[in-house]
Structures are given as C-alpha cells and as structure tokens.
Short mmCIF file of C-alpha atoms in Angstrom, two decimals:
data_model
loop_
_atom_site.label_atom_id
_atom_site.label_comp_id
_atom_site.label_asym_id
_atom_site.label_seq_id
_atom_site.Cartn_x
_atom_site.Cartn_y
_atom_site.Cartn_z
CA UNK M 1 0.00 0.00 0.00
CA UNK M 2 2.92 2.42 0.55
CA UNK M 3 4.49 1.51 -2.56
CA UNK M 4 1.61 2.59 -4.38
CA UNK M 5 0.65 5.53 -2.52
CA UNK M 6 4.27 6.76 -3.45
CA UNK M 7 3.54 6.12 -6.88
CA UNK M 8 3.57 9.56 -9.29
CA UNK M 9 -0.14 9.82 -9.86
CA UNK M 10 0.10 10.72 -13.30
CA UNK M 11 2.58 7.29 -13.85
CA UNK M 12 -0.32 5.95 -11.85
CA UNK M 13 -3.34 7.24 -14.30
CA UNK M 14 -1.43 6.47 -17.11
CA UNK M 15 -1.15 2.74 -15.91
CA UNK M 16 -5.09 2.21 -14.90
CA UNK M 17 -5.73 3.62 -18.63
CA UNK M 18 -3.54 1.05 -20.01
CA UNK M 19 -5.11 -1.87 -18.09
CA UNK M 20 -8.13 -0.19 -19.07
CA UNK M 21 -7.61 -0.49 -23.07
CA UNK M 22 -6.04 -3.94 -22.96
CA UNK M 23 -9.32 -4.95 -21.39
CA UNK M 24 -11.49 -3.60 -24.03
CA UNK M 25 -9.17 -5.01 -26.25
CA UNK M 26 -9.48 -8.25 -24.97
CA UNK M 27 -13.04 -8.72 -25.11
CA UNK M 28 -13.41 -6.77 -28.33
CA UNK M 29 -11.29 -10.00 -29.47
CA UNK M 30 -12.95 -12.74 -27.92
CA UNK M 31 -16.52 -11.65 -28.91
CA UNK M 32 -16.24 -10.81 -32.05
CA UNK M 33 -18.40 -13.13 -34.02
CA UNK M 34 -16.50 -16.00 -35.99
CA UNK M 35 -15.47 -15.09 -39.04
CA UNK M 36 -16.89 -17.41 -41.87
CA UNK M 37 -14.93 -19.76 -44.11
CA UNK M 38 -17.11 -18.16 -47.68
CA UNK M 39 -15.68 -16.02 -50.17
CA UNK M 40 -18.81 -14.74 -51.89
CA UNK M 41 -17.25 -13.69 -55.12
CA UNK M 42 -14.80 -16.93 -55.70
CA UNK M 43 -15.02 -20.34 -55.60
CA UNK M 44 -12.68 -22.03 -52.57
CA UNK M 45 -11.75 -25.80 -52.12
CA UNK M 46 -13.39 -27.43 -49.33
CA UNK M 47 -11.46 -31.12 -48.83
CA UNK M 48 -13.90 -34.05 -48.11
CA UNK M 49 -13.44 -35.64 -44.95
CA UNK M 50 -16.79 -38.25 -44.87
CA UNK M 51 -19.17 -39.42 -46.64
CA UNK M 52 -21.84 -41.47 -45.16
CA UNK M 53 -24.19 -43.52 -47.73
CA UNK M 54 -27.88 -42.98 -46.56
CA UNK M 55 -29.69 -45.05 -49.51
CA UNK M 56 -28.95 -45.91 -53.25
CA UNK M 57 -29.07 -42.59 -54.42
CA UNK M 58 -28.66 -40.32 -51.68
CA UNK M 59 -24.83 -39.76 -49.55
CA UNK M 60 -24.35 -37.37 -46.76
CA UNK M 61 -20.89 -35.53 -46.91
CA UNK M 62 -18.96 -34.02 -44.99
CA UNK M 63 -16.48 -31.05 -45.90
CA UNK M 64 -13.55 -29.81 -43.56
CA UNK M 65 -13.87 -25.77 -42.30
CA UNK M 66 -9.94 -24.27 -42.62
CA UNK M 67 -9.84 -24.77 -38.73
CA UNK M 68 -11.47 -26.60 -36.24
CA UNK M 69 -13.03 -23.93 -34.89
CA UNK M 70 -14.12 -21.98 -38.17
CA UNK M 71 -17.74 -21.97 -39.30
CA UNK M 72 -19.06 -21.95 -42.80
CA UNK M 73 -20.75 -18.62 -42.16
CA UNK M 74 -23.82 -18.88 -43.98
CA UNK M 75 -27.50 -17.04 -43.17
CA UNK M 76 -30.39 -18.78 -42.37
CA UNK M 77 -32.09 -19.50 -45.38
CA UNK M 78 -29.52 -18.87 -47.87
CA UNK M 79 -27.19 -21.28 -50.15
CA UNK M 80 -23.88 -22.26 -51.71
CA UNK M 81 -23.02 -22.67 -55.45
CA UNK M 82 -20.97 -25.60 -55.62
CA UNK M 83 -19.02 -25.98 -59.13
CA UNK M 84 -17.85 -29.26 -60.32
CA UNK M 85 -17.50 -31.87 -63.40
CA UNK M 86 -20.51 -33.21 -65.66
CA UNK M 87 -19.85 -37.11 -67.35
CA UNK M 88 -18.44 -35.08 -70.06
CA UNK M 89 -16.01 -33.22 -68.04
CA UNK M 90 -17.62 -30.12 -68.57
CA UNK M 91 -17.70 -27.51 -65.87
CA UNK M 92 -21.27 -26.94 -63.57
CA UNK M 93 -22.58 -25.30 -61.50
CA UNK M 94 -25.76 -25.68 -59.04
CA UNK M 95 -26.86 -24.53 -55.93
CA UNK M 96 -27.21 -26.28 -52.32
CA UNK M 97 -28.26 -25.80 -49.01
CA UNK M 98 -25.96 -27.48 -46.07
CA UNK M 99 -28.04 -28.78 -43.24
CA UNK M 100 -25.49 -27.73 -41.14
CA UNK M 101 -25.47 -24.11 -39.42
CA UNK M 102 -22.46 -22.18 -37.53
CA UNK M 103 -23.49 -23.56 -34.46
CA UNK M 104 -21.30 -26.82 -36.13
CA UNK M 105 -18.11 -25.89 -36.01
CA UNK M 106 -15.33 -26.80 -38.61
CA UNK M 107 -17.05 -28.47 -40.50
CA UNK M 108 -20.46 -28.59 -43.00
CA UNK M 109 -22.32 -31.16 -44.49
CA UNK M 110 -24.52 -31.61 -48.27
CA UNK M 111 -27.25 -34.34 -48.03
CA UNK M 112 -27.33 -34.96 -51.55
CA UNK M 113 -29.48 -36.88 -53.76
CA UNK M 114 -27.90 -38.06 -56.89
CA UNK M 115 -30.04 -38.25 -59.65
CA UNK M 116 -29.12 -40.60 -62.97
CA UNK M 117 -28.91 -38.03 -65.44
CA UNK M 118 -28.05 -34.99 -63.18
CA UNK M 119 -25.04 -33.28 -64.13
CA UNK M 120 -23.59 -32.60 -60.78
CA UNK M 121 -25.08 -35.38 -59.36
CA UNK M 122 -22.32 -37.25 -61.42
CA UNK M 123 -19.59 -35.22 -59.46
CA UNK M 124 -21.01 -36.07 -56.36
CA UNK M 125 -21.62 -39.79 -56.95
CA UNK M 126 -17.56 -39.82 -58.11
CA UNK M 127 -16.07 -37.90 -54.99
CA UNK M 128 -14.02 -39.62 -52.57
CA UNK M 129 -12.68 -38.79 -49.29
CA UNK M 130 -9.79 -36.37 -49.73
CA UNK M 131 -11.58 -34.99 -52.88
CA UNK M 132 -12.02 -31.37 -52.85
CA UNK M 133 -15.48 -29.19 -53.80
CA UNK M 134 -15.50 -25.40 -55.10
CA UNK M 135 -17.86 -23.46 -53.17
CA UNK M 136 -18.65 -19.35 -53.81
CA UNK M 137 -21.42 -18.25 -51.33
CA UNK M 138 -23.51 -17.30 -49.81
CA UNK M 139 -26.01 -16.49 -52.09
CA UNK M 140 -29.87 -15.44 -51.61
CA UNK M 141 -31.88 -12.33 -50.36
CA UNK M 142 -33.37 -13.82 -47.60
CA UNK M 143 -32.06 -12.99 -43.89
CA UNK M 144 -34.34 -14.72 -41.49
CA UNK M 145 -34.60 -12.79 -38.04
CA UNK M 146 -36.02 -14.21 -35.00
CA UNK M 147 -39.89 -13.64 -34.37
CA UNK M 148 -40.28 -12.16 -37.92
CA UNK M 149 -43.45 -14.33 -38.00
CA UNK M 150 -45.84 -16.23 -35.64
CA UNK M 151 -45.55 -19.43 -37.53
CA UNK M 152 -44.04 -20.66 -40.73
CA UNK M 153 -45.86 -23.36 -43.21
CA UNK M 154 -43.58 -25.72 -45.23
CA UNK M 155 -44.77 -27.20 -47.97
CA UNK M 156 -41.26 -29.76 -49.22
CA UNK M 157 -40.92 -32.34 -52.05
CA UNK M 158 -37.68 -34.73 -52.03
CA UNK M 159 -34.78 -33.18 -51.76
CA UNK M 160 -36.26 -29.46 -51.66
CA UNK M 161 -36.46 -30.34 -48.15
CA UNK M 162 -32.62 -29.29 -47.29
CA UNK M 163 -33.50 -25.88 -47.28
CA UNK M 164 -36.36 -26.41 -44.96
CA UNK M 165 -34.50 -27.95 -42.50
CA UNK M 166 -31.96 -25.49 -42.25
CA UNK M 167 -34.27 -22.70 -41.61
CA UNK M 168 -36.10 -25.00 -38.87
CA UNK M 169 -33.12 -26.36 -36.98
CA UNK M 170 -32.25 -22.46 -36.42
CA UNK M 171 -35.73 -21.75 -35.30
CA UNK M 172 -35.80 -24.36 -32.78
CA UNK M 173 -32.52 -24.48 -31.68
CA UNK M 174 -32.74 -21.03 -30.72
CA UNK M 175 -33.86 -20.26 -27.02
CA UNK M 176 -35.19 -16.87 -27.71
CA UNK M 177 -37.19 -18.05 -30.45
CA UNK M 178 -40.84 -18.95 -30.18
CA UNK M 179 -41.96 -19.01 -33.81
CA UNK M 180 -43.63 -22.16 -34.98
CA UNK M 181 -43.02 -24.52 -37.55
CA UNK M 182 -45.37 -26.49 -39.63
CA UNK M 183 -44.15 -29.13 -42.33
CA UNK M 184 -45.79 -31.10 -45.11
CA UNK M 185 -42.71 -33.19 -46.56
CA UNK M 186 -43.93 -35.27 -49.73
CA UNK M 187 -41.93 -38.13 -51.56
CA UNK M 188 -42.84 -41.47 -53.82
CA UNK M 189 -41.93 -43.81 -51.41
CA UNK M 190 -40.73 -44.24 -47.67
CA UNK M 191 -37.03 -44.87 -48.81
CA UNK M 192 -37.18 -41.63 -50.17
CA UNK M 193 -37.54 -39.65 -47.25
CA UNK M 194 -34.02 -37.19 -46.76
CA UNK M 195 -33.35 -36.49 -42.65
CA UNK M 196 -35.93 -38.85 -41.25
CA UNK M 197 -33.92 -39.45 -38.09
CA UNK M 198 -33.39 -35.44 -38.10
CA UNK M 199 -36.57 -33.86 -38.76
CA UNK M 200 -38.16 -36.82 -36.54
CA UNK M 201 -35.55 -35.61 -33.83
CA UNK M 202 -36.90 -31.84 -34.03
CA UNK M 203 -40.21 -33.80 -33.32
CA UNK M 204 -39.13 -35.18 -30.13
CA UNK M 205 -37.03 -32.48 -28.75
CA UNK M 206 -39.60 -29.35 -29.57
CA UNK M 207 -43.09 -31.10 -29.50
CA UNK M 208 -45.16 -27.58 -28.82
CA UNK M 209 -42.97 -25.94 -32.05
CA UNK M 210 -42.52 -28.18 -34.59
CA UNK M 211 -45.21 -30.50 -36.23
CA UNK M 212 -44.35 -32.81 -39.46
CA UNK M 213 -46.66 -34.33 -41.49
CA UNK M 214 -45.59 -37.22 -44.21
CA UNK M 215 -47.16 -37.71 -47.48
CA UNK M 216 -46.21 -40.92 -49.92
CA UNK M 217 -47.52 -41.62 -53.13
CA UNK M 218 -46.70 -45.05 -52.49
CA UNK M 219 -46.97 -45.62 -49.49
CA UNK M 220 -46.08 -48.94 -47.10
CA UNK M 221 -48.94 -51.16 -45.77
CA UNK M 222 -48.53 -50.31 -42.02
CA UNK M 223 -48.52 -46.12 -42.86
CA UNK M 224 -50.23 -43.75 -40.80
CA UNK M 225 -49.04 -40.55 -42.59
CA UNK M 226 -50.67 -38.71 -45.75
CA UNK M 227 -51.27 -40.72 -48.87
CA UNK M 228 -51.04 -39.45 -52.59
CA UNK M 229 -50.81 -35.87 -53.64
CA UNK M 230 -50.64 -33.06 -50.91
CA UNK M 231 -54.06 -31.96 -51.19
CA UNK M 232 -55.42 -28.65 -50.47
CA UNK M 233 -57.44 -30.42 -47.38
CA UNK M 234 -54.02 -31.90 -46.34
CA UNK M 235 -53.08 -27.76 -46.32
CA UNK M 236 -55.79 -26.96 -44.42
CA UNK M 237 -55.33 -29.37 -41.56
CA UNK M 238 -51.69 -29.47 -41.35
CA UNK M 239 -50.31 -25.61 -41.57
CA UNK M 240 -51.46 -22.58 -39.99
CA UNK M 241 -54.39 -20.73 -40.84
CA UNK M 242 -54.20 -18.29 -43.77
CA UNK M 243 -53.31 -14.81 -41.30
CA UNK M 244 -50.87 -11.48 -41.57
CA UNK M 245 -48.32 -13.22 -39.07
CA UNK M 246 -47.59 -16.68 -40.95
CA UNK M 247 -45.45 -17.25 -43.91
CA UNK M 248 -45.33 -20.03 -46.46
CA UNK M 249 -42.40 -21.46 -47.38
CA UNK M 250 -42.25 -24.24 -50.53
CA UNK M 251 -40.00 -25.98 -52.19
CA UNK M 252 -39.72 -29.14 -54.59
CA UNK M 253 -40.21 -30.15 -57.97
CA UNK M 254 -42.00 -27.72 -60.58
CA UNK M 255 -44.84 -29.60 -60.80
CA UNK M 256 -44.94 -29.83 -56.88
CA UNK M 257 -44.88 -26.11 -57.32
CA UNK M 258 -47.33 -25.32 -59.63
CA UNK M 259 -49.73 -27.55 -57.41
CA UNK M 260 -48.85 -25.92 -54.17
CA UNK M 261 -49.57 -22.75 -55.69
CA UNK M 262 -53.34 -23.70 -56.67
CA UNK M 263 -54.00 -24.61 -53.52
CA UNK M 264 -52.96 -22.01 -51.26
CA UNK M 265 -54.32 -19.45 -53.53
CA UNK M 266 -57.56 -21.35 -53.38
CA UNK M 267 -57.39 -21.47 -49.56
CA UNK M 268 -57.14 -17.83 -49.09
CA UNK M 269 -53.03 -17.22 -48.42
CA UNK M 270 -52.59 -13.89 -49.65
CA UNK M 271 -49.34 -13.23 -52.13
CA UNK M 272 -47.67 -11.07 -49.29
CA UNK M 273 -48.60 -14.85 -47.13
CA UNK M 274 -46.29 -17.13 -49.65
CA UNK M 275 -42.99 -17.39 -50.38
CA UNK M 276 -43.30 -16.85 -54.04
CA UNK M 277 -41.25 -14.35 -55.14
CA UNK M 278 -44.10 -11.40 -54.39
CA UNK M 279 -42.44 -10.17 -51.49
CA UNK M 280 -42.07 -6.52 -51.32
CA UNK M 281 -39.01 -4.76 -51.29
CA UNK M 282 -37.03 -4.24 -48.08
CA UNK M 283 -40.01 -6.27 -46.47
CA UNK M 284 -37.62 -8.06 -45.24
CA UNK M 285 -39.11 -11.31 -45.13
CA UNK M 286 -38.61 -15.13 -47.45
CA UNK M 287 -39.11 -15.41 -51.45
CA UNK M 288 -38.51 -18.52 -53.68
CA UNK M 289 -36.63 -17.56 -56.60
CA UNK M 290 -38.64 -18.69 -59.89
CA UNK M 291 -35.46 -19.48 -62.14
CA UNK M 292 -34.91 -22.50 -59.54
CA UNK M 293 -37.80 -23.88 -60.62
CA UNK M 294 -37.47 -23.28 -64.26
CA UNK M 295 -34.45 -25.24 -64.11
CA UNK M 296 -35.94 -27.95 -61.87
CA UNK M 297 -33.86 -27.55 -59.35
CA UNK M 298 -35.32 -28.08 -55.64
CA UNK M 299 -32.38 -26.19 -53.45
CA UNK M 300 -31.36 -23.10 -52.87
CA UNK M 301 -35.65 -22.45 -53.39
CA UNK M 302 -35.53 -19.89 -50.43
CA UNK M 303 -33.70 -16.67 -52.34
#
C-alpha cells in the first residue's frame, strides 16, 4: 500500500488507462463473431473428410472448415453454389443448401441426392474422401430474423427439403425463439424420405414448435401418414391458418410447385402470405426464386 501511494499519480493514471484499453481489447477480441470460411465472389476448395451412404441414391458428406473452430458462415435460409465436373467433363454449376449451421463448427455437411442423369449429381456420386469441392457463397436475399413471423408453413418435395431444414433447426434451436413450424414433406416412397432421423428428432425435442406431417404416393402397408398428392385439405389441416403473421415457405419439384400454388391461392393465403417471389421490397421477409424452378432444381428455393 505504501508503494503505491508513493507512486507519481500521473505514472499511476497512465497505468489504470492502459489496463483499461487492454481490457477492451481483450473482449473486443474474444466476442467478435467468428469469421466465416465463404468467399462470396470466388469459388474455394473445401477437402472431403466423410461421406456417409444414406440409400442408393442419396450420400451425406462431410467437408472440412480451414480450422477446427471456423464456421461456414452462412444465413439462415440462404445457399452455396458448388461448381464441379458433368460425365463429359464439362464444368457446372448448381446450388445447395448445407443442413449444417455455424453452431457446427469446422465443419459442413450436403445431403445430396444423386439423380441418374443430373449433371452434378455425377460429381457427387464420383467424390471420394480427400476430394475437394468449389464453393462461392452465400447467395440469396433472404435474412431470417427471429420472431419475424408467428408461424411458418412448409410445404417440401424430395430433396427441396434441405433448405427447410436449415431454416427450422435455427428456429428451434434457438432459445429466444418462439416461432412455430409447420411441415408437409412429400416423396414417392418411404425410402425416399431425406433427414428422417433429423426432422423426426426436431419432433421429439420441440413437440409444442414443430409438427411434421408425411405424405407418400406409395406408401407402405402399415402407414399412418398422408397418402397421394398433398391436397389442399391436407393444407388446411396441417399448416397454420391463412393470417398477416404466418409465412409459407415451398419448395420441390416444378410440378410440386405449380400444385402448391393452386391450392394455397384457393385457400385464401394472400401473395404477401407465400414465399413466391411477391415479397415486397425491403419487407424483409422469405421469397422462392422462380429461375430454380425453371431449371428444376429443388435447393437453394428460399432466395
């Protein structure tokens, strides 16, 4: 106490300042938010470090982050544009959504379905561990913030529902978040179904939030889900009411689409109620882009 007491006060001052700044410093540092591992304007080589055959045609893989604590650093509800060879050996290009979010660190992971004649589905069903993928992201409009909405309908078809799932896992997984989430996921056949174990998961663990309802056109003898087409009474019993504080989301094959569309529109959701490219500008909330469709392709829908 007598040492400091003899201390020059302005050698003093000048020390508590210092202290001072290296403190701010120091958290400054350690909260900054994670930078992400995207370069928005150039592809970058992501190696592969798993891959994890789910059925015939459809692989989960997993791609290694620069560091093992880097995240991919991707929005809610937007994609990646992943670049690689056809059967010819010509270049392409097509969007995904990972159905992992920062919350996974150093890594992310592609559930991909690989289709016979698909282009990049011919890249995929070649890759190996230790194989690298260009990825340039993110890409989309959409930026999803917390409580934007009471309650989201989903309306998914095969693969389209990768998006989906993203957009629910952060929903959920989010304390502060109350918003709902309604799902009508359609495929063929029960083998078809992408991120059973997942999306029957979100089930279990948020049972007041998130309801899923199955539809098969052909369906197994002991099935208790929906059966056929997604139906417009299907629509009406399974996702919230047609009101200014819900938002449909949709996305699957064009046909899917053009059928989804009827049927809402014949229910009574409002344009500014759909995610169908109508939304109005700075509004803020989701839109499917209508080239994905065009093209047929069900990911990256929410733009």
């Amino acid at each position: 106490m007598d040492f400091i007491e003899s201390l020059d006060p302005q050698i003093l001052l000048g020390a508590t300042v210092a202290f001072v700044v290296i403190v701010a410093v120091a958290y400054l540092f350690t909260s900054k938010k994670a930078k992400g591992s995207l370069d928005a304007e150039n592809f970058k080589d992501f190696k592969l470090v798993k891959r994890t055959q789910l059925s015939h045609n459809v692989a989960k893989f997993r791609f290694e982050l620069p560091t093992s604590s880097s995240v991919l650093g991707l929005p809610i509800g937007q994609h990646i544009s992943c670049r690689g060879k056809d059967s010819q050996g010509e270049d392409v290009i097509k969007p995904y959504t990972p159905t992992t979010l920062d919350s996974d660190v150093g890594y992310f992971e592609l559930v991909i379905k690989m289709y016979p004649q698909g282009r990049m589905s011919h890249h995929f069903r070649e890759m190996r561990v230790g194989d690298h993928l260009a990825v340039k992201g993110p890409k989309g409009r959409f930026k999803y913030q917390p409580g934007q909405v009471r309650a989201f309908g989903m309306l998914a078809g095969g693969s389209g529902i990768t998006p989906m799932f993203q957009v629910a896992r952060a929903i959920l997984e989010n304390p502060k978040d109350k918003t709902k989430v309604h799902l009508i996921y359609a495929n063929v056949t029960y083998e078809d179904i992408l991120l059973k174990e997942e999306l029957d998961g979100l089930t279990s663990n948020y049972p007041d939030r998130f309801k899923i309802y199955y539809v098969l056109n052909q369906p197994p003898e002991a099935w208790d889900g929906g059966v056929g087409f997604v139906s417009k009474e299907m629509i009406q019993a399974q996702l919230p009411a047609p009101a200014h504080d819900i938002q449909i989301l949709r996305c699957g094959p064009p046909p899917m689409n053009k059928a989804m569309a009827a049927h809402l529109e014949a229910l009574g959701y409002a344009p500014e109620m759909q995610g169908n490219g109508n939304r109005p500008v700075g509004s803020g909330l989701p839109s499917l882009s209508p080239r994905r469709w065009i093209n047929g392709n069900p990911d990256g829908c929410i733009q």
